[in-house]
Coordinates of C-alpha atoms in Angstrom, one line a residue:
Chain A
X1 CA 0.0 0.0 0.0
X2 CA 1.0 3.4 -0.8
X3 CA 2.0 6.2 1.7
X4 CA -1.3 8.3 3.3
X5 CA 0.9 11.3 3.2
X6 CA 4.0 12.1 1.7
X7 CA 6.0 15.4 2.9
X8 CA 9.4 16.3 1.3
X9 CA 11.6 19.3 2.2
X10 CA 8.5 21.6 3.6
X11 CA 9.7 25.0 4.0
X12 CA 7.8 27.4 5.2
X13 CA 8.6 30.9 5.4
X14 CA 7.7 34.3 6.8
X15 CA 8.5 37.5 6.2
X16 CA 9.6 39.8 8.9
X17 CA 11.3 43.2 9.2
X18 CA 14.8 41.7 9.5
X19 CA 14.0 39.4 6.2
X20 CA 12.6 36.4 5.5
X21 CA 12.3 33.4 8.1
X22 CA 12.0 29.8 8.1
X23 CA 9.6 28.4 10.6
X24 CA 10.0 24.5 9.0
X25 CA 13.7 24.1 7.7
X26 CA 13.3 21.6 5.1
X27 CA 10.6 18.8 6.7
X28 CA 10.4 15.6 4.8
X29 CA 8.1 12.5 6.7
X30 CA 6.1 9.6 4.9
X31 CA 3.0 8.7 7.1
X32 CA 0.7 5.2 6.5
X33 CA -2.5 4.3 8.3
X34 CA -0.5 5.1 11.5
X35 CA -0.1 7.3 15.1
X36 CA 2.4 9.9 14.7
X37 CA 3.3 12.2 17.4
X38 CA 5.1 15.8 16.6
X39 CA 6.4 16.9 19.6
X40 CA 8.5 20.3 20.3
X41 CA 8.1 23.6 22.3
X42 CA 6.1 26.8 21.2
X43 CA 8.2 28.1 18.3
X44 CA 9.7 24.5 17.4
X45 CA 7.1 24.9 14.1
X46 CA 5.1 22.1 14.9
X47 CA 1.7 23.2 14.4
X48 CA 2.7 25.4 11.4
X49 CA 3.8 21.3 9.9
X50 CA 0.4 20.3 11.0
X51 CA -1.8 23.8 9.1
X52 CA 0.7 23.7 5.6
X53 CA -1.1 20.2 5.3
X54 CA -4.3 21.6 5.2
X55 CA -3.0 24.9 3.5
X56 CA -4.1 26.8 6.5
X57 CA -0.9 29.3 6.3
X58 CA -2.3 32.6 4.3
X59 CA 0.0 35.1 2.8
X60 CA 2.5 36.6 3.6
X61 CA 3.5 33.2 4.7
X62 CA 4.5 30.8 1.9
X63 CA 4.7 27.3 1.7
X64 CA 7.1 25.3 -0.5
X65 CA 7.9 21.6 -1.1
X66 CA 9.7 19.1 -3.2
X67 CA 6.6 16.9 -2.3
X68 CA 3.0 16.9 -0.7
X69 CA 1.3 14.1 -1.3
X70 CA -1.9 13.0 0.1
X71 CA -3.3 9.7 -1.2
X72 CA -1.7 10.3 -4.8
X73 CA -2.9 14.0 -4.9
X74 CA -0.7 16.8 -5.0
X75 CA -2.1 19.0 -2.2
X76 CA 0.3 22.2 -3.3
X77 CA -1.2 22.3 -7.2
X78 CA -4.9 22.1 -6.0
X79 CA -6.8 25.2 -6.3
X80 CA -8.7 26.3 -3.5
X81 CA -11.9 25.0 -4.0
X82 CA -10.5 21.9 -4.9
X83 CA -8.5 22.2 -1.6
X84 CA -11.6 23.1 0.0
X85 CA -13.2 19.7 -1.0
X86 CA -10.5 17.9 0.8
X87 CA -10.4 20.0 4.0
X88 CA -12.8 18.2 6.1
X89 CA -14.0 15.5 4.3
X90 CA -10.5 13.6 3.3
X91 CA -8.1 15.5 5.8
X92 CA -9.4 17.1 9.1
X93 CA -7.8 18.9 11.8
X94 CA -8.8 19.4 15.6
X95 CA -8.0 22.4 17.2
X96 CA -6.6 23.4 20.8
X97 CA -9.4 25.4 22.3
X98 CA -13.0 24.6 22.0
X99 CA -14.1 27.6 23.3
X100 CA -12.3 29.6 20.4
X101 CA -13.1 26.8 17.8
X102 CA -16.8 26.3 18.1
X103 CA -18.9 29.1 17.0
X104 CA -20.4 30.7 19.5
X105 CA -23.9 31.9 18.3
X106 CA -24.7 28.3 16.5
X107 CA -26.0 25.2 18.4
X108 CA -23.6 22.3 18.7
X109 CA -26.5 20.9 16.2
X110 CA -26.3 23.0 13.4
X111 CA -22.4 23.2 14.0
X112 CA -22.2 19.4 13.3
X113 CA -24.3 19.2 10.8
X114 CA -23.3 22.0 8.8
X115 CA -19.8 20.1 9.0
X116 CA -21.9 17.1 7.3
X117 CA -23.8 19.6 4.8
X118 CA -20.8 20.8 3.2
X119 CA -19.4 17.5 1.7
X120 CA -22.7 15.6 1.2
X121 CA -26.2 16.2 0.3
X122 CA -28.6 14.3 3.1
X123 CA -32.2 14.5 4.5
X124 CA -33.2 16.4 7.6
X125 CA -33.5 12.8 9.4
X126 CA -30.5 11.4 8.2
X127 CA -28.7 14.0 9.3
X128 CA -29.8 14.3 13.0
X129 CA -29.2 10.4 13.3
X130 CA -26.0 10.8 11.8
X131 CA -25.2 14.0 14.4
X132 CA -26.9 11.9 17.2
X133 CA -24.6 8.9 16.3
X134 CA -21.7 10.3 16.1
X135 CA -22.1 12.4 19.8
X136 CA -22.8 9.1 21.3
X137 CA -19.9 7.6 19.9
X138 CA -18.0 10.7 21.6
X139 CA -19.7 9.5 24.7
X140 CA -21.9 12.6 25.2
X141 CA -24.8 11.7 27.3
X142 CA -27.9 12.8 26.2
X143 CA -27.1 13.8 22.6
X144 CA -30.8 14.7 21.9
X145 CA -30.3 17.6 24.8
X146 CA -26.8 18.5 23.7
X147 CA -27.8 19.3 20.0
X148 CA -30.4 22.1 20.9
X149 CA -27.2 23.9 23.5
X150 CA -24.9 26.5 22.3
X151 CA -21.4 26.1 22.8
X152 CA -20.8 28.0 26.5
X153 CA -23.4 26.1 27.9
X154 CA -21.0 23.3 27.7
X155 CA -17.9 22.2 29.8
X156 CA -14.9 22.6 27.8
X157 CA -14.1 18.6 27.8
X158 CA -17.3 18.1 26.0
X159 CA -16.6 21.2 23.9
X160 CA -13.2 19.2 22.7
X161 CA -15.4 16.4 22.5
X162 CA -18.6 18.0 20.2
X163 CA -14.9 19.3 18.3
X164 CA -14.1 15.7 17.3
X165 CA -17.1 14.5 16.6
X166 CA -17.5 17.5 14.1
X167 CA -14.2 17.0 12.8
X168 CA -14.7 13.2 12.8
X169 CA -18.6 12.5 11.2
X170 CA -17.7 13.2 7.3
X171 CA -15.0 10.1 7.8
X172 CA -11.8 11.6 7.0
X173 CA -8.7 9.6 6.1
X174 CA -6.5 11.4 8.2
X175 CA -6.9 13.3 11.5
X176 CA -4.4 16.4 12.4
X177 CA -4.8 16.7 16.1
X178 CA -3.0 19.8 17.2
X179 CA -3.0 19.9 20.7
X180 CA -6.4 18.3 21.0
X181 CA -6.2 17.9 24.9
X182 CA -4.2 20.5 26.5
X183 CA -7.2 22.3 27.2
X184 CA -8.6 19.6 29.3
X185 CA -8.2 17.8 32.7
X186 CA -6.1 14.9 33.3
X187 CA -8.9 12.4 33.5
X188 CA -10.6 14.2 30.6
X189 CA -7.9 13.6 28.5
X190 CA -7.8 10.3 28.7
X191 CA -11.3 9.7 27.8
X192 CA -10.8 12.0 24.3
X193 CA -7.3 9.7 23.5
X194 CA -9.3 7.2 23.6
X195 CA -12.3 8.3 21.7
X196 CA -9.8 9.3 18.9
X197 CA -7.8 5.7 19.2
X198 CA -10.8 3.8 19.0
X199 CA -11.9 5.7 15.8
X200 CA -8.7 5.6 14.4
X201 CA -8.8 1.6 14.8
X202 CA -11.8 1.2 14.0
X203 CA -11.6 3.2 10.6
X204 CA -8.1 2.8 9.9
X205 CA -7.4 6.8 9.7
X206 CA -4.1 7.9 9.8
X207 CA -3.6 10.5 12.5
X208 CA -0.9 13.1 13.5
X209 CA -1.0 14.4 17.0
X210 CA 0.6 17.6 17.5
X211 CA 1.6 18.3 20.8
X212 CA 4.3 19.5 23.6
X213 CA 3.6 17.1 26.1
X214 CA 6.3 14.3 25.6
X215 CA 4.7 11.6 28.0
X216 CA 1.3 11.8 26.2
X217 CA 2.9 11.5 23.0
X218 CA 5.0 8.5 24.3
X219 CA 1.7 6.8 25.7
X220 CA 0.1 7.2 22.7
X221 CA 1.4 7.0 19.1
X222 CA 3.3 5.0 17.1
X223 CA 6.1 7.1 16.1
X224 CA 7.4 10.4 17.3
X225 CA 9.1 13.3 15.0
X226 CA 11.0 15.6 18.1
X227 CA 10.9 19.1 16.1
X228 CA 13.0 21.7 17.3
X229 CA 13.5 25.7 15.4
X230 CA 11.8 24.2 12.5
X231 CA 13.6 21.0 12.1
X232 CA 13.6 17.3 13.0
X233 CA 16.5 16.6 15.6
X234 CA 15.0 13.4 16.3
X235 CA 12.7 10.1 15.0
X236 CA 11.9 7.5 16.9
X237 CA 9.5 4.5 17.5
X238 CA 7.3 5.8 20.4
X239 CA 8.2 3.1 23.2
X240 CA 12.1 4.2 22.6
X241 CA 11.9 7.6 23.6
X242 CA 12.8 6.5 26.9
X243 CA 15.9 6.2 25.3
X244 CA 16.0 9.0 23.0
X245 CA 19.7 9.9 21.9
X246 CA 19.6 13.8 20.7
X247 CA 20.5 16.2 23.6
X248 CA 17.9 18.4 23.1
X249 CA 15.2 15.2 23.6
X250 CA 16.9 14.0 26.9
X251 CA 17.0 17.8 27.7
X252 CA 13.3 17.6 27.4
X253 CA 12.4 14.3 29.1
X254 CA 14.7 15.5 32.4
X255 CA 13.1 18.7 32.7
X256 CA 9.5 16.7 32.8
X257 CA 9.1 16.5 36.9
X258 CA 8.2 13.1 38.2
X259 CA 5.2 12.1 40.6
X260 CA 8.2 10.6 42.8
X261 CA 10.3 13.5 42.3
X262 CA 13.3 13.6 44.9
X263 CA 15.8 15.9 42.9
X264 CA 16.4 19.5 44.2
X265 CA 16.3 21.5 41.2
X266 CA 15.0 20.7 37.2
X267 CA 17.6 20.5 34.8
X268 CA 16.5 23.1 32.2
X269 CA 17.8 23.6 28.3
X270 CA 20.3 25.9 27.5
X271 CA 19.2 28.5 25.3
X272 CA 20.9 31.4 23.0
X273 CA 18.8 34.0 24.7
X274 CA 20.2 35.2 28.4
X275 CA 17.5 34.7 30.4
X276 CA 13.9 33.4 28.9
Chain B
X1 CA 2.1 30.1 63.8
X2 CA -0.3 28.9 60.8
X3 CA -0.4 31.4 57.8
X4 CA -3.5 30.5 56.5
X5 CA -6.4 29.3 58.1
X6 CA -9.7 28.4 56.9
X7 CA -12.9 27.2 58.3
X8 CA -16.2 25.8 57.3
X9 CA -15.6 27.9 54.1
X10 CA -18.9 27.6 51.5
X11 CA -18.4 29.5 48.5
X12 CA -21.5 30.7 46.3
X13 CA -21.7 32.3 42.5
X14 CA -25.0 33.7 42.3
X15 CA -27.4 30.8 43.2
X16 CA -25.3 27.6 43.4
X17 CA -22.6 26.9 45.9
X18 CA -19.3 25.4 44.7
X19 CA -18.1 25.2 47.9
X20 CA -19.1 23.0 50.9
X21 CA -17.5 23.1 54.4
X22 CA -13.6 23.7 53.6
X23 CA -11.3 23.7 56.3
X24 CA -7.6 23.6 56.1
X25 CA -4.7 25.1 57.7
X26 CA -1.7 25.9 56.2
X27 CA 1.5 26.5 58.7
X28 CA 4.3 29.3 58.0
X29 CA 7.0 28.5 55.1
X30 CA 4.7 25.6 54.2
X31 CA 3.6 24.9 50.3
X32 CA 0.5 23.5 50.3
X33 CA -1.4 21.7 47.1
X34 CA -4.8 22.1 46.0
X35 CA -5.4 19.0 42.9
X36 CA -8.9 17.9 41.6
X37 CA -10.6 18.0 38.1
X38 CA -11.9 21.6 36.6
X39 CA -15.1 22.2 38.6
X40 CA -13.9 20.8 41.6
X41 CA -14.2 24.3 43.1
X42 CA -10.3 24.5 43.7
X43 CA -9.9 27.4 41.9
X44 CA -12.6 29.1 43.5
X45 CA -11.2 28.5 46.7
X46 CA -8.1 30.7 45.7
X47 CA -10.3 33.2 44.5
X48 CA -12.1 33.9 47.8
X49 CA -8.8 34.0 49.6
X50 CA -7.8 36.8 47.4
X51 CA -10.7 38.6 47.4
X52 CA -11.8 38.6 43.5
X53 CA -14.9 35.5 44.9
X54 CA -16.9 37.6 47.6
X55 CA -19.8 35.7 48.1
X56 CA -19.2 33.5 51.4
X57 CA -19.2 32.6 54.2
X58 CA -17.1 31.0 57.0
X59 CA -13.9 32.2 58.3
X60 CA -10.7 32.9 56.2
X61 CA -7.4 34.1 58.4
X62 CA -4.1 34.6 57.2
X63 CA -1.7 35.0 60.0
X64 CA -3.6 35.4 62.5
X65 CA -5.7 38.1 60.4
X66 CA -9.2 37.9 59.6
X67 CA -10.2 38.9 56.2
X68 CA -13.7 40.2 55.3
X69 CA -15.4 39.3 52.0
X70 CA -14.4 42.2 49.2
X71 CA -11.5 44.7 49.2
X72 CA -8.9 44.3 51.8
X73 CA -5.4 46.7 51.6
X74 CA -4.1 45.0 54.8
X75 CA -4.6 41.2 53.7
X76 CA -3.6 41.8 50.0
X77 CA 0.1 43.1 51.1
X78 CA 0.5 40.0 53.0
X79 CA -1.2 37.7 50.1
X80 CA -1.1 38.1 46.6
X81 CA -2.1 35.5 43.4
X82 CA -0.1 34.8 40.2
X83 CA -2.7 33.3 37.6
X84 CA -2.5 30.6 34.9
X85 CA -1.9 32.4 31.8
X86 CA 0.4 34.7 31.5
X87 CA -0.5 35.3 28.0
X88 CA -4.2 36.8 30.0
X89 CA -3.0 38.2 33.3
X90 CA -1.1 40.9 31.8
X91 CA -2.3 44.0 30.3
X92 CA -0.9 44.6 26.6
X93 CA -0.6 47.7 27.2
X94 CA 1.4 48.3 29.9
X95 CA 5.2 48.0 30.1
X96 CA 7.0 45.3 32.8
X97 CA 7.7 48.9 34.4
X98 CA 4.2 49.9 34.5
X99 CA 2.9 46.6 35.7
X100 CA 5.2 46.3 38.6
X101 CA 4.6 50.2 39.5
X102 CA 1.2 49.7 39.7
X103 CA 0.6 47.7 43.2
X104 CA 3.6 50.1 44.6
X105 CA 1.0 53.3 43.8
X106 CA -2.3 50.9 45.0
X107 CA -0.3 50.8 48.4
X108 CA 1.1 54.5 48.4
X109 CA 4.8 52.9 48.6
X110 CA 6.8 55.3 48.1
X111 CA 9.7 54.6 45.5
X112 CA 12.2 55.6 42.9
X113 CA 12.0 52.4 40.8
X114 CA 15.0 50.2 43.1
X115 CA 12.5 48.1 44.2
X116 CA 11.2 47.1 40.5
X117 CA 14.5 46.4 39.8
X118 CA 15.3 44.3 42.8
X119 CA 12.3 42.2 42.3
X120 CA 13.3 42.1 38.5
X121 CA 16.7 40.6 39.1
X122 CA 15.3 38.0 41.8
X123 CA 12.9 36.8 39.5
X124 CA 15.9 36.2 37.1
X125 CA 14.6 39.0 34.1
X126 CA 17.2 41.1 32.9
X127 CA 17.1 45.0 33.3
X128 CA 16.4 45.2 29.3
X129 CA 12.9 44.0 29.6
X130 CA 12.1 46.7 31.8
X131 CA 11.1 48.7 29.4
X132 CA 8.7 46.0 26.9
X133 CA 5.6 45.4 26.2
X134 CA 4.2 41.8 26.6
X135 CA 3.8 40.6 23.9
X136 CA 7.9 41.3 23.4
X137 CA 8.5 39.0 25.8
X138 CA 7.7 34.9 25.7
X139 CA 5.7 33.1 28.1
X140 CA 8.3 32.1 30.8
X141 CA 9.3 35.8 30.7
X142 CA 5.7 37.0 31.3
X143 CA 4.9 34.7 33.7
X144 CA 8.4 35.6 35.4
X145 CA 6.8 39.1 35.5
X146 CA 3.4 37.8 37.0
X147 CA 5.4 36.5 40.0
X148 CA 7.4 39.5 40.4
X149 CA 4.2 41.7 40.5
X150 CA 3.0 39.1 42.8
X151 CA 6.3 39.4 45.2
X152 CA 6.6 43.2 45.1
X153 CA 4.5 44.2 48.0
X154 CA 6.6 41.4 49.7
X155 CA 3.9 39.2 50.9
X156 CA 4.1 36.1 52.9
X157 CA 1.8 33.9 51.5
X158 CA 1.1 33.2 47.8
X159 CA -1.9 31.9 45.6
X160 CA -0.3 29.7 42.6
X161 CA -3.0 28.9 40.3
X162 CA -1.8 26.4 38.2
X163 CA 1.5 29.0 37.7
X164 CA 2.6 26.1 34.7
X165 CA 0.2 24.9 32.8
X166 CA 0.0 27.6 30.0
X167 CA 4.0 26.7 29.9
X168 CA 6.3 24.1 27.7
X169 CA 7.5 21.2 29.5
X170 CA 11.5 23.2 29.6
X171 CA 10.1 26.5 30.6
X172 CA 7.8 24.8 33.1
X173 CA 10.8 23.6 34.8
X174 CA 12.7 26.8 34.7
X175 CA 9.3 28.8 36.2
X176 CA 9.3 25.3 39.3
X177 CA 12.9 26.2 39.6
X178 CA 12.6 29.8 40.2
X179 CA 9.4 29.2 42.5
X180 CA 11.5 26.8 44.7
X181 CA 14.3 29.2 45.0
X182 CA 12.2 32.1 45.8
X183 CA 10.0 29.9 48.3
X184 CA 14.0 28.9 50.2
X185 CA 15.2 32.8 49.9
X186 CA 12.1 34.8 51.1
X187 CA 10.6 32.4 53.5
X188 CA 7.0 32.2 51.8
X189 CA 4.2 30.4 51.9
X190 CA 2.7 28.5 49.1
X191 CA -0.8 27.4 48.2
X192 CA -1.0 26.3 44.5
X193 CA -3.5 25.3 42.4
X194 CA -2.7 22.2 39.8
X195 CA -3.9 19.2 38.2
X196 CA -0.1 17.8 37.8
X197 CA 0.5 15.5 40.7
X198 CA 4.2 15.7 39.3
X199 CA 4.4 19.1 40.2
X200 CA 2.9 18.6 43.4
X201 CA 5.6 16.2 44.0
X202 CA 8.8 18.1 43.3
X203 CA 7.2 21.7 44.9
X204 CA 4.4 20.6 47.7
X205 CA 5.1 19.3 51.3
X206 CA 1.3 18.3 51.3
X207 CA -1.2 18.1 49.6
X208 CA -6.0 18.0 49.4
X209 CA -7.7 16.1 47.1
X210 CA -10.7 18.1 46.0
X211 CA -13.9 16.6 44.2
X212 CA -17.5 17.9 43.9
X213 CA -16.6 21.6 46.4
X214 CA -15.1 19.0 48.7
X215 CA -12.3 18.2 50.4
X216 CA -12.1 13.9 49.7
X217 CA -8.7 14.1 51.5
X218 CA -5.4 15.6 52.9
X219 CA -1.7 14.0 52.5
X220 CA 1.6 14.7 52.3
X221 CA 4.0 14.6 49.5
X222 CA 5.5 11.8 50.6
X223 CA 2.4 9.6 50.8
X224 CA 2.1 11.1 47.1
X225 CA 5.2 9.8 45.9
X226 CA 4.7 6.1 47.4
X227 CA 1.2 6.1 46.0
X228 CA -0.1 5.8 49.5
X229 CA -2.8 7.9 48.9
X230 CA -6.4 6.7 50.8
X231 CA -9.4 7.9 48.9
X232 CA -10.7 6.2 45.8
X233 CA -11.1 9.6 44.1
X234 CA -7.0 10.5 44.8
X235 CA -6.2 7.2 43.6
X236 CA -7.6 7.6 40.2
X237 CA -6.4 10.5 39.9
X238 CA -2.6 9.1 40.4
X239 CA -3.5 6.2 37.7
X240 CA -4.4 8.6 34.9
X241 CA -1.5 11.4 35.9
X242 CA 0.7 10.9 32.4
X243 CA 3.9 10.6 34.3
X244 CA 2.8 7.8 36.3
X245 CA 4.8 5.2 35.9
X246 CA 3.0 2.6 33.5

């Protein structure tokens, strides 16, 4: 079988005062019907990997590749209606903060079944058994009750929740989770993992979970990519980060404190800047 | 002598209480953890201590100082709060100056600008970001910049909420350093807010489990970091910490 996504030498660029700036230096990855984790800190260009997918980044940025390749099709020639035909249906991406991604004066109803609208043509009752479905299978009780509410008269874990189901009911092939749960409480954030795992079992998506949060990653995908200014210092199998070999990945694990913590101080990165 | 008292504490927004019967006691140079999931009224709890939640009632005494519900001048120099996100708890337009001025002026503190640096340099920012704007600086700066406004009246007894979450894993370490260190230097007192057990470990000497506006239980670190925690609540809460070992 070939690759879901093929990536080769993504550059993408900004333009500031003092010239032009790379925020991904030359990213190449090949990802099947896997888990991928893209860890990093803020600034490391992860999530800016996970939006030139989609073609998310607007001029002035640019984005420029040797390849990108999604299922056979050449995502940097489409135009964009032909992108916007993909976006959602074939390739969809979660976002951090349901309270900024949900719009505010629609109910979670209309929300998810405009989300179905766009790609298909359905019946009124197919679509509110499809929407109902699909909140069960996020494990929102009472779907019927949820549908008629508008997005602040919901907790933010079942915000992130109504997210993925929206993001998840026109079946996409891949799934770009950028920080999907760092939002949400510990025991919260288990229960979405899940929701997503099981979906991307069940349907054999590919997924790509962006995210800063080294353990969950580890827990959780497949593969890593460590990203750091824009580039990959580091690729591993998810179970071997433990024993990660770039300095700037065992920088990152030590400085993670430990629920049986007995050192005195944290070790923290060097950096360029004097103090940060 | 205890820093921080509290007793039969019920906290209400509008209508509902989110509070129920809190007591705890906090002793001098201690660093105290409040954990629990989001609406376990944690939060709140800090809230009413600071003043911003005025709606309750029960007893709240901070060395050996009642405070009333609302405004208090007296019980703020001794007790300030540093919030979660730095990115919202500082205003865009004001410079680092400005921001740490301002308490100084609230108080009618009288001063030619040594003590912003002082508290500058013990929070470990340089003297060139005395002069920025925040959104010059990144987050572990600004939230360097919340604590300093928090430490300039010199209180006694701080209010963490959840002073790393907003934070990458590196920078979080650098901003648990630096709390440490100020905690050893200037004596204070400590009760933070967080859903990272982790944390709790390397910073707390105890501990309460909250759940429901309730207090399930009351540990110590140590009891933490064996896993010897007693309520079912706490100890589901140490299975689905991420850094728990699998």
């Amino acid at each position: 079988m070939s690759a879901l996504l093929e990536i080769e030498n993504l550059r993408v660029t900004f333009p500031t005062a003092r010239g032009p700036v790379d925020v991904v230096k030359g990213l190449s990855l090949t990802l099947g019907r896997e888990r991928l984790g893209i860890v990093g800190e803020s600034g490391s260009g992860k999530s800016m990997t996970g939006r030139s997918i989609l073609r998310l980044i607007r001029a002035p940025g640019k984005v420029t590749a040797d390849k990108l390749r999604f299922d056979g099709i050449d995502l940097l020639a489409q135009s964009d209606r032909q992108m916007r035909a993909i976006r959602g249906a074939r390739i969809s991406m979660v976002m951090q903060d349901p309270k900024y991604s949900l719009n505010p004066v629609m109910t979670i109803g209309a929300q998810i079944a405009e989300a179905l609208l766009t790609h298909q043509k359905l019946g009124r009752t197919d679509i509110r058994g499809r929407t109902l479905a699909m909140l069960e299978a996020v494990r929102i009780n009472d779907p019927a009750r949820v549908l008629g509410l508008y997005p602040h008269e919901v907790s933010g874990g079942m915000g992130q929740r109504i997210m993925i189901a929206m993001m998840l009911i026109p079946e996409p092939d891949l799934l770009i989770a950028d920080e999907p749960t760092s939002a949400l409480d510990v025991s919260v954030q288990a229960q979405v993992l899940e929701i997503i795992d099981d979906l991307v079992k069940r349907k054999g998506m590919g997924l790509i979970l962006v995210s800063h949060d080294l353990d969950l990653v580890s827990g959780y995908c497949d593969r890593i990519l460590v990203m750091r200014a824009g580039e990959v210092v580091e690729e591993c199998i998810a179970s071997e980060l433990r024993n990660a070999k770039h300095p700037y990945t065992r920088g990152l694990l030590a400085a993670i404190p430990r629920l049986d913590e007995d050192r005195e101080e944290l070790p923290v990165l060097q950096r360029d800047e004097a103090s940060t | 002598m205890s820093a921080l008292t509290i007793e039969n504490l019920d906290i209400c927004y509008g209508e509902s209480k989110v509070t129920h019967d809190i007591n705890l006691s906090v002793a001098e140079g201690e660093s105290f953890a409040l954990v629990g999931e989001s609406g376990s009224g944690k939060t709140t709890v800090l809230r009413a201590i600071a003043g911003i939640a005025t709606s309750w009632t029960g007893s709240i005494t901070a060395f050996g100082q009642a405070r009333s519900p609302g405004i208090d001048r007296g019980f703020a120099r001794q007790c300030q709060m540093v919030f979660q996100d730095p990115y919202g708890s500082l205003h865009p337009r004001k410079t680092v100056d400005a921001t740490l001025s301002e308490p100084l002026a609230i108080h009618g503190i009288a001063d030619n600008g040594e003590r912003v640096d002082e508290v500058m340099q013990s929070v470990g920012l340089d003297r060139r970001f005395r002069f920025r704007f925040p959104h010059q600086l990144s987050g572990g700066q600004r939230q360097r910049v919340a604590i300093a406004r928090a430490l300039i009246l010199r209180p006694k007894l701080l209010l963490l909420d959840e002073p790393t979450s907003a934070l990458d894993v590196s920078v979080q370490a650098e901003i648990l350093n630096l709390l440490k260190r100020l905690r050893r230097e200037q004596g204070l007192t400590y009760l933070m807010v967080t859903h990272n057990l982790a944390v709790v470990s390397f910073l707390c000497d105890r501990l309460a489990v909250m759940r429901h506006g309730r207090i399930v239980e009351v540990a110590s670190a140590d009891q933490l970091k064996r896993g010897a925690l007693e309520d079912p609540y706490s100890r589901e809460l140490i299975q689905f910490s991420p850094s728990h070992p699998a």
